Coordinates of C-alpha atoms in Angstrom, one line a residue:
M1 CA -40.2 -14.4 -58.2
T2 CA -43.7 -14.0 -57.0
A3 CA -44.3 -11.5 -53.9
I4 CA -47.7 -11.5 -52.3
L5 CA -48.6 -8.6 -49.8
G6 CA -51.4 -9.4 -47.5
I7 CA -53.3 -6.6 -45.8
S8 CA -56.1 -6.0 -43.0
A9 CA -57.4 -2.7 -42.3
F10 CA -60.5 -0.9 -41.4
Y11 CA -61.8 -2.7 -38.2
H12 CA -59.2 -3.9 -35.5
D13 CA -55.5 -4.1 -35.5
S14 CA -54.6 -3.3 -39.1
A15 CA -51.6 -5.3 -40.3
A16 CA -49.5 -6.2 -43.4
A17 CA -47.6 -9.3 -44.3
I18 CA -45.4 -10.5 -47.3
I19 CA -44.5 -13.9 -48.8
V20 CA -41.8 -14.2 -51.5
D21 CA -41.9 -17.4 -53.4
G22 CA -43.7 -18.9 -50.7
E23 CA -41.4 -17.9 -47.7
I24 CA -43.0 -15.7 -45.0
V25 CA -40.5 -12.6 -45.2
A26 CA -42.2 -10.1 -42.8
A27 CA -45.5 -9.2 -41.0
A28 CA -46.5 -6.5 -38.5
Q29 CA -49.6 -4.7 -36.9
E30 CA -50.0 -0.9 -38.0
E31 CA -50.1 -0.1 -34.3
R32 CA -46.5 -0.7 -33.7
F33 CA -45.4 2.2 -35.7
S34 CA -48.2 4.6 -35.2
R35 CA -48.3 4.1 -31.5
K36 CA -52.2 4.0 -31.7
K37 CA -53.2 0.9 -30.0
H38 CA -55.4 -1.3 -32.1
D39 CA -55.1 1.1 -35.1
A40 CA -57.5 0.3 -37.6
D41 CA -56.5 2.7 -40.1
F42 CA -54.8 1.5 -43.6
P43 CA -51.5 -0.1 -42.4
T44 CA -49.3 2.4 -44.3
R45 CA -46.3 2.0 -42.4
A46 CA -46.7 -1.6 -41.8
V47 CA -46.8 -2.2 -45.7
R48 CA -43.7 0.0 -45.9
Y49 CA -41.8 -1.9 -43.6
C50 CA -42.8 -5.2 -45.1
L51 CA -41.7 -4.0 -48.7
R52 CA -38.3 -2.8 -47.3
A53 CA -37.8 -6.0 -45.5
A54 CA -38.4 -7.6 -48.9
G55 CA -36.2 -5.3 -50.8
L56 CA -39.4 -4.5 -53.1
T57 CA -41.1 -1.6 -54.3
P58 CA -45.0 -1.8 -54.7
S59 CA -44.7 -2.1 -58.6
E60 CA -42.6 -5.4 -58.1
L61 CA -45.6 -6.9 -56.0
S62 CA -47.2 -9.8 -57.9
Y63 CA -50.7 -10.0 -56.0
V64 CA -52.2 -8.1 -53.2
G65 CA -54.5 -10.0 -50.9
F66 CA -57.3 -8.5 -48.7
Y67 CA -58.5 -10.4 -45.7
E68 CA -62.0 -10.0 -46.2
K69 CA -64.9 -9.2 -48.7
P70 CA -66.1 -5.6 -47.9
L71 CA -69.3 -6.0 -50.1
L72 CA -70.5 -9.3 -48.5
K73 CA -69.8 -7.5 -45.2
F74 CA -71.7 -4.6 -46.2
D75 CA -74.5 -6.7 -47.4
R76 CA -74.6 -8.3 -43.8
L77 CA -74.9 -4.8 -42.3
L78 CA -77.7 -3.6 -44.5
E79 CA -79.8 -6.8 -44.0
T80 CA -79.1 -6.5 -40.1
Y81 CA -80.1 -2.9 -40.0
L82 CA -83.3 -3.4 -42.1
S83 CA -84.2 -6.4 -39.8
Y84 CA -84.1 -4.2 -36.8
A85 CA -85.4 -0.9 -38.3
P86 CA -86.2 1.7 -37.0
R87 CA -84.3 0.5 -33.9
G88 CA -80.9 0.4 -35.6
F89 CA -81.1 3.8 -37.1
R90 CA -78.5 5.3 -34.7
S91 CA -76.0 2.6 -35.1
F92 CA -76.5 2.7 -38.8
V93 CA -76.0 6.6 -39.1
K94 CA -72.7 6.0 -36.8
A95 CA -71.3 3.2 -39.3
M96 CA -72.3 4.5 -42.5
P97 CA -69.9 7.7 -43.2
Q98 CA -66.6 5.3 -43.0
W99 CA -68.4 2.8 -45.2
V100 CA -69.3 5.2 -47.9
N101 CA -66.0 7.2 -47.6
T102 CA -63.5 4.3 -47.3
K103 CA -64.7 0.6 -46.7
L104 CA -66.7 0.2 -50.0
H105 CA -63.6 1.4 -51.9
I106 CA -60.9 -0.9 -50.7
R107 CA -59.3 -1.2 -54.2
R108 CA -58.7 2.6 -54.3
E109 CA -57.5 2.7 -50.7
I110 CA -55.0 -0.3 -51.4
R111 CA -53.7 1.4 -54.5
R112 CA -53.7 4.8 -52.9
G113 CA -51.7 3.3 -50.1
L114 CA -49.0 1.8 -52.6
D115 CA -48.5 5.1 -53.7
S116 CA -50.4 4.5 -56.8
Q117 CA -47.4 2.2 -58.2
Y118 CA -49.2 -1.1 -57.9
R119 CA -51.2 -2.1 -61.0
G120 CA -51.7 -5.8 -60.4
P121 CA -54.6 -7.8 -59.2
I122 CA -56.3 -7.6 -55.7
V123 CA -57.7 -10.8 -54.3
F124 CA -60.5 -10.6 -51.9
C125 CA -60.4 -13.7 -49.6
E126 CA -63.4 -14.5 -47.2
H127 CA -62.7 -13.3 -43.5
H128 CA -62.6 -16.7 -42.1
Q129 CA -60.9 -18.2 -45.0
S130 CA -58.0 -15.7 -44.2
H131 CA -58.2 -16.8 -40.5
A132 CA -58.0 -20.7 -41.6
A133 CA -55.2 -20.1 -44.0
S134 CA -53.0 -18.3 -41.5
A135 CA -53.6 -21.5 -39.2
F136 CA -53.1 -24.2 -41.8
F137 CA -50.7 -23.0 -44.1
A138 CA -48.3 -21.8 -41.5
S139 CA -48.5 -24.8 -39.4
P140 CA -46.3 -28.0 -39.2
F141 CA -49.1 -30.3 -40.6
D142 CA -49.4 -31.9 -43.8
E143 CA -53.2 -32.5 -43.0
A144 CA -55.4 -31.1 -40.1
A145 CA -58.8 -30.1 -39.2
I146 CA -59.5 -26.3 -39.0
L147 CA -61.5 -24.3 -36.5
T148 CA -62.0 -20.6 -36.7
M149 CA -63.9 -18.8 -34.2
D150 CA -64.2 -14.8 -33.6
G151 CA -66.9 -12.0 -33.3
V152 CA -68.1 -12.0 -37.1
G153 CA -66.4 -11.8 -40.6
E154 CA -68.8 -11.1 -43.3
W155 CA -71.6 -13.5 -42.1
A156 CA -69.6 -16.6 -40.7
T157 CA -68.7 -16.4 -36.8
T158 CA -67.4 -20.0 -36.6
T159 CA -66.2 -22.4 -39.2
L160 CA -64.9 -26.1 -39.6
G161 CA -63.0 -27.4 -42.1
V162 CA -60.0 -29.4 -43.3
G163 CA -56.6 -29.0 -44.9
Y164 CA -54.6 -31.3 -46.9
G165 CA -51.2 -30.3 -48.6
N166 CA -51.7 -27.0 -50.4
R167 CA -55.6 -26.7 -49.9
L168 CA -58.1 -26.0 -47.5
K169 CA -61.9 -26.4 -47.6
L170 CA -64.5 -24.8 -45.0
T171 CA -67.3 -27.3 -44.7
D172 CA -69.5 -25.9 -41.7
E173 CA -70.2 -22.5 -40.3
I174 CA -72.3 -20.8 -37.6
R175 CA -73.6 -17.3 -38.9
F176 CA -74.3 -14.1 -37.6
P177 CA -75.8 -13.0 -35.2
H178 CA -74.9 -16.0 -33.5
S179 CA -71.4 -15.7 -32.1
L180 CA -69.2 -17.0 -29.2
G181 CA -66.9 -14.1 -29.9
L182 CA -69.7 -11.6 -29.6
L183 CA -71.2 -13.5 -26.5
Y184 CA -67.5 -13.2 -24.7
S185 CA -67.7 -9.7 -25.8
A186 CA -71.0 -9.0 -24.3
F187 CA -69.7 -10.0 -20.7
T188 CA -66.8 -8.0 -21.7
Y189 CA -68.9 -5.1 -21.9
Y190 CA -71.1 -5.8 -19.2
T191 CA -68.1 -6.6 -16.7
G192 CA -66.9 -2.8 -17.5
F193 CA -64.2 -3.7 -20.0
R194 CA -63.5 -2.5 -23.5
V195 CA -64.8 -4.7 -26.4
N196 CA -62.2 -6.1 -28.9
S197 CA -59.4 -5.5 -26.5
G198 CA -60.5 -6.2 -22.8
E199 CA -61.6 -10.0 -23.4
Y200 CA -58.2 -11.2 -22.0
K201 CA -59.1 -9.5 -18.9
V202 CA -62.4 -11.3 -18.4
M203 CA -60.4 -14.3 -18.9
G204 CA -57.7 -13.4 -16.5
L205 CA -60.7 -12.4 -13.8
A206 CA -62.3 -15.9 -14.2
P207 CA -60.3 -17.6 -11.6
Y208 CA -61.3 -15.1 -9.0
G209 CA -65.0 -16.3 -9.2
E210 CA -67.2 -19.2 -9.2
P211 CA -69.0 -20.3 -12.2
V212 CA -72.5 -19.9 -10.4
H213 CA -74.4 -18.4 -13.4
V214 CA -73.4 -21.0 -16.2
A215 CA -77.1 -22.5 -15.8
T216 CA -78.8 -19.0 -16.1
I217 CA -76.4 -18.2 -19.2
R218 CA -77.4 -21.6 -20.7
K219 CA -81.2 -21.1 -19.8
H220 CA -81.6 -17.7 -21.1
L221 CA -78.7 -16.6 -23.4
I222 CA -77.6 -19.5 -25.5
D223 CA -78.8 -22.8 -26.7
I224 CA -75.8 -25.4 -27.0
R225 CA -76.3 -28.5 -29.0
D226 CA -74.3 -31.6 -28.5
D227 CA -72.1 -30.8 -31.6
G228 CA -71.1 -27.6 -30.3
S229 CA -73.3 -25.6 -32.5
F230 CA -75.4 -23.0 -30.5
R231 CA -77.9 -20.2 -31.2
L232 CA -78.2 -17.1 -28.8
D233 CA -81.5 -15.4 -27.6
M234 CA -81.2 -12.1 -29.2
R235 CA -83.5 -10.4 -27.0
Y236 CA -80.7 -10.2 -24.3
F237 CA -78.5 -8.4 -26.7
N238 CA -78.1 -5.3 -28.6
Y239 CA -75.2 -5.3 -30.9
C240 CA -77.5 -5.9 -33.8
Q241 CA -79.3 -2.7 -33.7
G242 CA -77.6 -0.6 -31.0
V243 CA -74.2 1.0 -29.9
T244 CA -74.1 -1.2 -26.8
M245 CA -73.5 -5.0 -26.6
T246 CA -76.2 -6.0 -24.3
S247 CA -80.0 -4.9 -23.8
R248 CA -82.1 -4.1 -20.6
L249 CA -83.4 -7.5 -20.5
F250 CA -79.5 -8.9 -20.0
E251 CA -79.4 -6.2 -17.2
R252 CA -82.6 -7.5 -15.4
L253 CA -81.4 -11.0 -15.8
F254 CA -78.3 -10.1 -13.6
G255 CA -79.7 -7.3 -11.7
R256 CA -77.9 -4.3 -12.5
P257 CA -76.7 -1.9 -15.1
P258 CA -73.2 -2.8 -16.7
R259 CA -70.2 -1.6 -14.7
K260 CA -68.5 1.5 -15.4
P261 CA -64.7 1.1 -15.9
Q262 CA -63.9 3.6 -13.1
Q263 CA -66.2 1.3 -10.7
P264 CA -64.9 -1.2 -8.3
I265 CA -64.9 -4.7 -9.6
Q266 CA -67.5 -6.7 -7.8
K267 CA -68.3 -10.4 -6.8
L268 CA -70.6 -10.3 -9.5
D269 CA -68.1 -9.5 -12.0
W270 CA -65.8 -12.3 -10.8
D271 CA -68.5 -14.8 -11.1
L272 CA -69.7 -13.8 -14.5
A273 CA -66.4 -13.9 -15.5
A274 CA -65.9 -17.3 -14.4
S275 CA -69.2 -18.4 -15.8
I276 CA -68.8 -17.2 -19.5
Q277 CA -65.2 -18.7 -19.4
A278 CA -66.7 -21.9 -18.4
V279 CA -69.5 -21.7 -21.3
T280 CA -67.0 -20.7 -23.6
E281 CA -64.7 -23.9 -22.9
E282 CA -67.7 -26.1 -23.2
I283 CA -68.8 -25.0 -26.6
V284 CA -65.0 -25.3 -27.8
L285 CA -64.7 -28.7 -26.5
K286 CA -68.0 -29.9 -28.2
I287 CA -67.3 -28.3 -31.4
A288 CA -63.8 -29.9 -31.3
N289 CA -65.1 -33.3 -30.6
H290 CA -67.5 -33.1 -33.3
L291 CA -65.1 -32.0 -35.9
Q292 CA -62.8 -34.5 -35.0
Q293 CA -65.5 -37.2 -35.5
K294 CA -66.4 -35.7 -38.7
S295 CA -62.8 -35.0 -40.1
R296 CA -61.1 -38.4 -38.4
L297 CA -58.0 -36.1 -38.5
K298 CA -55.6 -36.1 -35.4
Q299 CA -54.2 -32.7 -35.6
L300 CA -55.9 -29.5 -35.2
C301 CA -55.2 -25.7 -36.4
L302 CA -57.0 -22.7 -34.6
A303 CA -57.4 -19.1 -35.5
G304 CA -59.9 -16.3 -35.0
G305 CA -60.0 -14.1 -31.9
V306 CA -61.7 -16.8 -29.6
A307 CA -58.5 -18.6 -30.5
L308 CA -56.6 -16.2 -28.2
N309 CA -58.4 -17.7 -25.1
C310 CA -55.4 -19.6 -23.9
V311 CA -57.4 -21.0 -21.1
A312 CA -59.8 -22.7 -23.5
N313 CA -56.8 -23.6 -25.6
G314 CA -55.3 -25.2 -22.7
R315 CA -58.3 -27.5 -21.7
L316 CA -58.6 -28.4 -25.5
H317 CA -55.0 -29.5 -25.4
R318 CA -55.4 -31.7 -22.4
E319 CA -59.0 -33.0 -22.8
G320 CA -59.7 -32.7 -26.5
P321 CA -59.5 -35.6 -29.1
F322 CA -56.8 -34.1 -31.2
N323 CA -53.2 -35.6 -30.6
K324 CA -51.6 -32.2 -31.8
I325 CA -52.9 -28.7 -31.7
W326 CA -51.3 -25.7 -33.5
I327 CA -52.8 -22.1 -32.7
Q328 CA -51.9 -19.2 -35.0
P329 CA -50.0 -16.7 -32.8
A330 CA -51.4 -13.9 -34.5
S331 CA -54.7 -15.3 -34.4
G332 CA -56.9 -12.0 -34.4
D333 CA -57.6 -9.9 -37.5
A334 CA -54.1 -8.9 -37.8
G335 CA -53.2 -12.6 -38.6
G336 CA -55.8 -12.3 -41.5
A337 CA -53.2 -10.4 -43.5
L338 CA -50.9 -13.1 -43.3
G339 CA -53.7 -15.7 -44.1
S340 CA -54.7 -13.6 -47.2
A341 CA -51.3 -13.8 -48.7
L342 CA -50.7 -17.5 -47.8
M343 CA -54.3 -18.1 -49.5
V344 CA -53.2 -16.5 -52.7
W345 CA -50.2 -18.4 -52.8
H346 CA -51.2 -22.0 -52.1
Q347 CA -54.9 -21.7 -53.0
L348 CA -55.0 -19.5 -56.1
L349 CA -51.9 -19.9 -57.6
D350 CA -51.8 -23.8 -56.6
Q351 CA -48.1 -23.7 -55.3
P352 CA -46.9 -26.7 -53.5
R353 CA -46.5 -26.9 -49.8
T354 CA -44.2 -28.9 -47.6
A355 CA -44.9 -28.8 -43.9
R356 CA -41.9 -28.1 -41.6
S357 CA -41.1 -29.9 -38.6
S358 CA -42.1 -26.8 -36.3
D359 CA -43.9 -24.2 -38.4
C360 CA -43.0 -21.7 -41.2
Q361 CA -43.6 -18.6 -39.0
H362 CA -40.1 -18.2 -37.9
G363 CA -41.3 -18.1 -34.2
S364 CA -43.3 -15.0 -35.3
R365 CA -40.5 -12.6 -35.0
L366 CA -41.5 -11.3 -38.3
G367 CA -41.1 -7.4 -37.5
P368 CA -38.3 -4.9 -37.7
S369 CA -34.8 -5.2 -35.9
F370 CA -32.4 -2.5 -35.4
S371 CA -28.8 -2.2 -36.0
R372 CA -26.3 -0.9 -33.5
D373 CA -26.0 2.3 -35.2
E374 CA -29.8 2.8 -35.3
I375 CA -30.0 2.1 -31.4
K376 CA -27.1 4.5 -30.7
H377 CA -28.8 7.1 -33.0
D378 CA -31.9 6.8 -31.0
L379 CA -30.4 6.6 -27.5
D380 CA -28.4 9.7 -28.2
A381 CA -31.1 11.8 -29.6
L382 CA -33.0 11.1 -26.4
G383 CA -30.4 12.0 -24.1
G384 CA -29.9 8.2 -22.9
V385 CA -26.8 7.1 -21.1
Y386 CA -25.8 3.7 -21.8
D387 CA -22.8 1.2 -21.7
R388 CA -22.2 -1.9 -23.8
I389 CA -21.3 -5.6 -23.3
E390 CA -20.1 -7.1 -26.4
S391 CA -20.0 -10.8 -25.5
P392 CA -23.4 -12.4 -25.4
E393 CA -22.6 -14.8 -22.7
E394 CA -21.4 -11.7 -20.7
L395 CA -24.5 -9.9 -21.4
A396 CA -26.7 -12.8 -20.4
E397 CA -24.6 -13.2 -17.3
F398 CA -25.0 -9.5 -16.2
V399 CA -28.6 -9.5 -17.0
A400 CA -29.4 -12.6 -15.0
G401 CA -27.7 -11.1 -11.9
Q402 CA -29.9 -8.2 -12.2
L403 CA -32.8 -10.2 -12.2
D404 CA -31.6 -12.5 -9.5
Q405 CA -31.4 -9.2 -7.4
G406 CA -35.0 -8.5 -7.9
K407 CA -34.6 -6.0 -10.5
V408 CA -36.9 -5.6 -13.6
V409 CA -35.5 -5.6 -16.9
A410 CA -37.0 -4.2 -20.2
W411 CA -35.5 -6.6 -22.8
M412 CA -35.3 -5.9 -26.6
Q413 CA -33.6 -8.2 -29.1
G414 CA -33.9 -9.0 -32.7
R415 CA -37.0 -8.9 -34.7
M416 CA -40.3 -7.6 -33.2
E417 CA -43.0 -10.2 -32.8
F418 CA -46.2 -10.5 -34.8
G419 CA -49.3 -10.9 -33.0
P420 CA -50.5 -9.8 -29.5
R421 CA -47.7 -11.7 -27.3
A422 CA -44.3 -10.8 -26.4
L423 CA -41.9 -13.8 -26.7
G424 CA -38.6 -12.4 -25.7
C425 CA -38.0 -9.8 -28.2
R426 CA -39.8 -6.8 -26.6
S427 CA -40.4 -8.2 -23.3
I428 CA -40.3 -7.0 -19.7
L429 CA -38.6 -9.7 -17.7
A430 CA -38.5 -10.3 -13.9
D431 CA -37.8 -13.1 -11.2
A432 CA -40.8 -15.2 -10.9
R433 CA -39.8 -16.3 -7.4
Q434 CA -40.4 -12.8 -5.9
P435 CA -43.6 -12.9 -3.7
D436 CA -44.5 -9.2 -4.5
M437 CA -43.5 -9.2 -8.2
Q438 CA -47.1 -9.4 -9.5
S439 CA -48.1 -6.4 -7.7
L440 CA -45.1 -4.4 -8.3
L441 CA -45.4 -5.0 -12.2
N442 CA -49.0 -4.2 -12.4
Q443 CA -48.9 -1.1 -10.2
K444 CA -45.8 0.2 -10.6
I445 CA -44.7 -0.8 -14.3
K446 CA -47.6 -1.8 -16.4
L447 CA -50.0 0.4 -14.7
R448 CA -53.0 -1.7 -14.8
E449 CA -55.2 -3.8 -12.8
S450 CA -54.0 -5.8 -9.8
F451 CA -55.7 -8.9 -10.6
R452 CA -53.9 -9.3 -14.2
P453 CA -51.7 -12.3 -14.1
F454 CA -48.1 -12.8 -15.8
A455 CA -47.0 -15.5 -17.9
P456 CA -43.6 -17.7 -17.6
A457 CA -41.0 -17.9 -20.0
V458 CA -39.3 -21.2 -19.4
M459 CA -36.5 -23.2 -20.8
K460 CA -38.4 -26.1 -23.0
E461 CA -36.4 -28.8 -21.6
K462 CA -37.4 -27.6 -18.1
A463 CA -41.1 -27.1 -18.3
C464 CA -42.0 -30.3 -16.9
D465 CA -39.9 -29.8 -13.9
Y466 CA -42.5 -26.9 -12.8
F467 CA -45.7 -27.6 -14.7
Q468 CA -48.1 -30.6 -15.2
V469 CA -46.8 -31.1 -18.9
T470 CA -45.0 -33.7 -21.0
E471 CA -41.4 -33.8 -21.7
D472 CA -42.3 -33.0 -25.3
F473 CA -44.7 -30.1 -24.5
D474 CA -44.1 -27.2 -26.9
S475 CA -45.8 -23.8 -26.4
P476 CA -43.5 -21.1 -28.1
Y477 CA -46.2 -18.7 -28.7
M478 CA -47.7 -18.5 -25.0
M479 CA -50.9 -20.0 -26.2
L480 CA -51.6 -22.5 -23.9
V481 CA -52.6 -22.7 -20.2
N482 CA -51.5 -25.7 -17.9
H483 CA -51.1 -26.2 -14.1
V484 CA -48.0 -25.8 -11.8
R485 CA -46.9 -29.1 -10.5
D486 CA -48.2 -30.2 -7.1
D487 CA -44.8 -30.3 -5.7
R488 CA -44.2 -26.7 -6.6
R489 CA -47.7 -25.6 -4.7
I490 CA -47.8 -23.9 -1.5
A491 CA -51.4 -23.8 0.0
P492 CA -52.5 -20.2 0.8
E493 CA -53.8 -19.2 4.1
P494 CA -57.8 -19.0 3.6
L495 CA -59.3 -15.7 3.5
S496 CA -62.7 -14.2 3.3
G497 CA -64.0 -11.8 0.8
Q498 CA -62.2 -10.9 -2.4
P499 CA -59.1 -13.3 -3.2
Q500 CA -55.7 -11.8 -2.6
V501 CA -53.3 -11.6 -5.5
T502 CA -50.5 -11.2 -3.1
Q503 CA -51.0 -14.8 -1.5
V504 CA -48.1 -17.1 -2.3
R505 CA -49.2 -20.0 -4.2
S506 CA -46.2 -21.9 -5.5
Q507 CA -42.4 -21.5 -5.5
I508 CA -42.9 -19.1 -8.7
P509 CA -45.8 -17.0 -7.1
A510 CA -45.4 -14.1 -9.7
V511 CA -46.8 -16.4 -12.6
T512 CA -49.1 -18.6 -10.5
H513 CA -52.9 -17.7 -10.8
L514 CA -55.4 -18.2 -8.4
D515 CA -56.3 -21.7 -9.6
Y516 CA -52.7 -22.6 -9.6
S517 CA -52.7 -22.1 -13.7
A518 CA -50.0 -20.4 -15.9
R519 CA -49.7 -19.4 -19.4
I520 CA -46.5 -21.1 -20.5
Q521 CA -44.1 -19.9 -23.0
T522 CA -41.6 -22.7 -23.7
V523 CA -38.2 -21.5 -25.2
D524 CA -36.2 -23.7 -27.4
R525 CA -32.7 -23.5 -27.5
H526 CA -32.1 -24.0 -31.2
Q527 CA -35.3 -21.7 -32.1
H528 CA -34.8 -18.8 -29.8
P529 CA -31.2 -18.8 -28.9
V530 CA -30.6 -15.6 -27.5
F531 CA -33.8 -15.7 -25.1
W532 CA -32.8 -19.3 -24.2
G533 CA -29.5 -18.2 -23.4
L534 CA -30.5 -15.6 -20.6
L535 CA -33.0 -18.3 -19.3
N536 CA -30.0 -20.6 -19.1
A537 CA -27.8 -17.9 -17.4
F538 CA -30.6 -17.5 -14.8
Y539 CA -31.0 -21.1 -14.2
Q540 CA -27.4 -21.6 -13.7
R541 CA -27.1 -19.0 -11.2
T542 CA -30.5 -19.7 -9.3
G543 CA -31.5 -23.1 -10.2
C544 CA -34.9 -21.7 -11.7
P545 CA -35.2 -22.0 -15.4
L546 CA -37.9 -19.4 -15.9
L547 CA -38.7 -15.8 -15.7
V548 CA -42.0 -13.6 -15.9
N549 CA -42.2 -12.4 -19.5
T550 CA -44.9 -9.8 -20.0
S551 CA -45.1 -7.4 -23.1
F552 CA -42.8 -4.1 -23.2
N553 CA -45.6 -1.5 -23.0
I554 CA -47.6 0.1 -20.6
R555 CA -51.5 0.2 -20.3
G556 CA -53.2 1.8 -23.4
E557 CA -50.0 1.6 -25.4
P558 CA -48.7 -0.8 -28.1
I559 CA -45.9 -3.2 -27.6
V560 CA -42.6 -1.0 -28.4
C561 CA -41.2 -1.3 -31.8
S562 CA -38.2 1.0 -32.2
P563 CA -35.1 1.8 -29.7
A564 CA -36.8 5.4 -29.3
D565 CA -40.2 3.7 -28.2
A566 CA -38.2 1.3 -25.8
Y567 CA -36.5 4.3 -24.2
R568 CA -39.3 6.5 -23.7
C569 CA -41.4 3.6 -22.2
F570 CA -38.5 2.7 -20.1
M571 CA -38.2 6.3 -18.6
M572 CA -41.9 6.7 -17.9
T573 CA -42.0 3.6 -15.6
D574 CA -40.2 1.9 -12.7
I575 CA -38.1 -0.5 -14.9
D576 CA -34.7 -0.8 -13.4
W577 CA -32.7 -1.6 -16.6
L578 CA -33.2 -1.5 -20.3
V579 CA -31.1 -3.9 -22.5
I580 CA -31.4 -3.2 -26.4
E581 CA -29.2 -5.8 -28.1
N582 CA -25.8 -5.3 -26.2
F583 CA -26.6 -1.7 -25.1
I584 CA -27.3 -1.4 -21.1
V585 CA -29.3 1.4 -19.8
E586 CA -29.4 1.7 -15.9
K587 CA -32.5 4.1 -14.7
S588 CA -30.3 5.7 -12.1
S589 CA -27.9 6.8 -14.6
Q590 CA -30.4 8.8 -16.6
P591 CA -31.3 12.4 -16.8
P592 CA -34.4 13.1 -14.9
V593 CA -37.7 13.1 -16.6
K594 CA -39.7 16.2 -15.5
A595 CA -42.3 15.0 -12.9
E596 CA -45.1 16.8 -14.9
L597 CA -44.3 15.1 -18.2
R598 CA -44.3 11.8 -16.2
N599 CA -47.6 12.5 -14.6
Q600 CA -49.3 13.8 -17.9
H601 CA -48.0 10.7 -19.7
R602 CA -49.7 8.5 -17.0
S603 CA -52.8 10.5 -16.9
Q604 CA -53.3 10.2 -20.4
L605 CA -53.4 6.3 -20.4
I606 CA -56.8 5.0 -21.3
D607 CA -58.7 2.0 -20.1
D608 CA -58.0 -0.3 -23.0

C-alpha cells in the first residue's frame, strides 16, 4: 500500500488531501474545522480527518507532498524587496517574522504537525505544478492542454503545458510581477473588497456596470499580446513594495482613492468591475487560442485562482477552441494539496493512470460525513428539537413541499464538498421562481451585499430546457456561466440610475443575473442521487427542475462542516428548516436564541 498525504499551508486556504494506491480518499480545507475563514495555519485538523478517513496513522504514510517550494518563493520575495529598496521596507518587516519562524522550516512544521510520527520523505512540488496536477490527473482526459493562472506561486503567475497519460509538462510561463490574478485583485482592492476573498464579488458586480474603462486599462495598466501574454506597468501598482495593491498613480488614473468597505458602491465601481472582467476574459481567450494552436489538443484542464472566474470559463467553454474543458473544483491553493499528492503518485513514482469517464474526484465530495448517532448527539447537546423521516423518498417529498411554499431549507447530506462551492451536501436551498428570494437570501439569511447573485442547481437532463446549453451540457462543479433561454426571459421595466436586483428578468428570477446569465450546477442522477432525488421531487410537484443552491454559511464564516456547525448557523439566521440526513428541524419548534447573542454574532461578522 502506498499512501500519500498532500498539504497546502501558510498562505491562503490551508488544506490536506490523501490518496491511497492512486485513489483519492479524502480532502478538506482547514477552515471547515477551525471555523476561521481562509485559515492559513498548518492544517492540523484537516490532516487528522484525512488520516482517519484512510484508516491510517502518520507513521503509515509513504510520502508527504507540499504544494510549493518555500525556498524558491523566499528567493522571489527577497529579490523583489531588494529591487524596490528602501520603499519595500515596511512590507519586508511585516512579512519576515513568519518566514523566519515558520515558512523557512516547512519540513519541521510538517513533522511536528504529524505528531513527530512520520519519518519518510517530504516532496516539494512547484506551486503551478501542483495546480496543473490537480487539474490534469483528476480530469477525465487521457491527454489535454493545461492552463494555470493565479496571483503568484514561487515566480510563475501563469503556466501553459500538456498532459499525456501519467505525465505532465509545463512548457511556458509568465512571471511575477506580471500577473492576471494580481491585476484582478488590484481592482478588488480598489473597489472596496478584500483581496484573496472578494474577487468573486467583483465578478458578481460586473454585470451591473459597463466596460467603459477597458481602453484605459489597456492603454495604461497592461500590454496584451496576440498570444495572450502580457506585461503590467508597475508604476500603477504597489504590491511589490507596499502593503496596498494600487499606487497613487492608479488613483489619479480613475479619479479617487480606493473605496472603503463601508462606503456605498458607486457607478465607477460597477464600471470598473465590468471593465476588468472584460479584460480578463480577453486574456483567457487569447491564451487558450495560443495554447490550442501550440498543443494541437482538443481538451483543456484549468486550475489556479483565476480558474474560479466562472464567467470567463463560460465564455471559454462557448467561444474557445477546445472541444472539452475540465476545471478543478478546488482551483485555489487548497487544491494544491491534492495536486501535490497526485504529482508524487504519477510523476515521481511513475504510477499508471487510466482516465475515467467522468473524473476521479468523486464529485468533490471528499470531506467528512456524520452518522445518525453523531447527528443526534450534536442536536441534543445544543437543545435542538427534531423529527425524523426514515424514507428517502418521503424526505424528498416533504422538503420539496416546504420549498414550494417559499420556505428556505438548509440541506446537509453525506460528505462535505472540497473546494469553495456547495454542491448539494452543505447547501441552502430555495425556490428560484420567487421574485423576492434573492433579496431575502442576501439580506436576511446570508447577511451580505444585495447585488450578490445565486446559482441554480438543475437536473442535468433538464438544463437545456432553461439555459442556452446543449443536451449533453455538464457542469457538476458550478464552474461555468451560461445564459437563460430567450423563451424563459421576461423583459424588465426600464429604470434610470442603479440597476435594481429586484427586477424580474426570467421565470427563475432568483438565479437570473442582470445580463440573463446564471452559474449552473448540473446534477446527475447516478453521480449525486440524493440531491437529484430532491430536485426531481420538486420538479414532479412544480414542473420546475431547479432550485437556488447557495453555500450553507453566512458572511464571514466558512461553510458548515459538522451537525453542530449546521445547527448554530441555522439558529442565527432566518432559515425555516434544517435537514441533516433524515433529521428535520423546524425553526418555530426550537428554543429561542437570546436576542443579544444573535445580535452579537451578527455584529462580529467581517467583510470577507
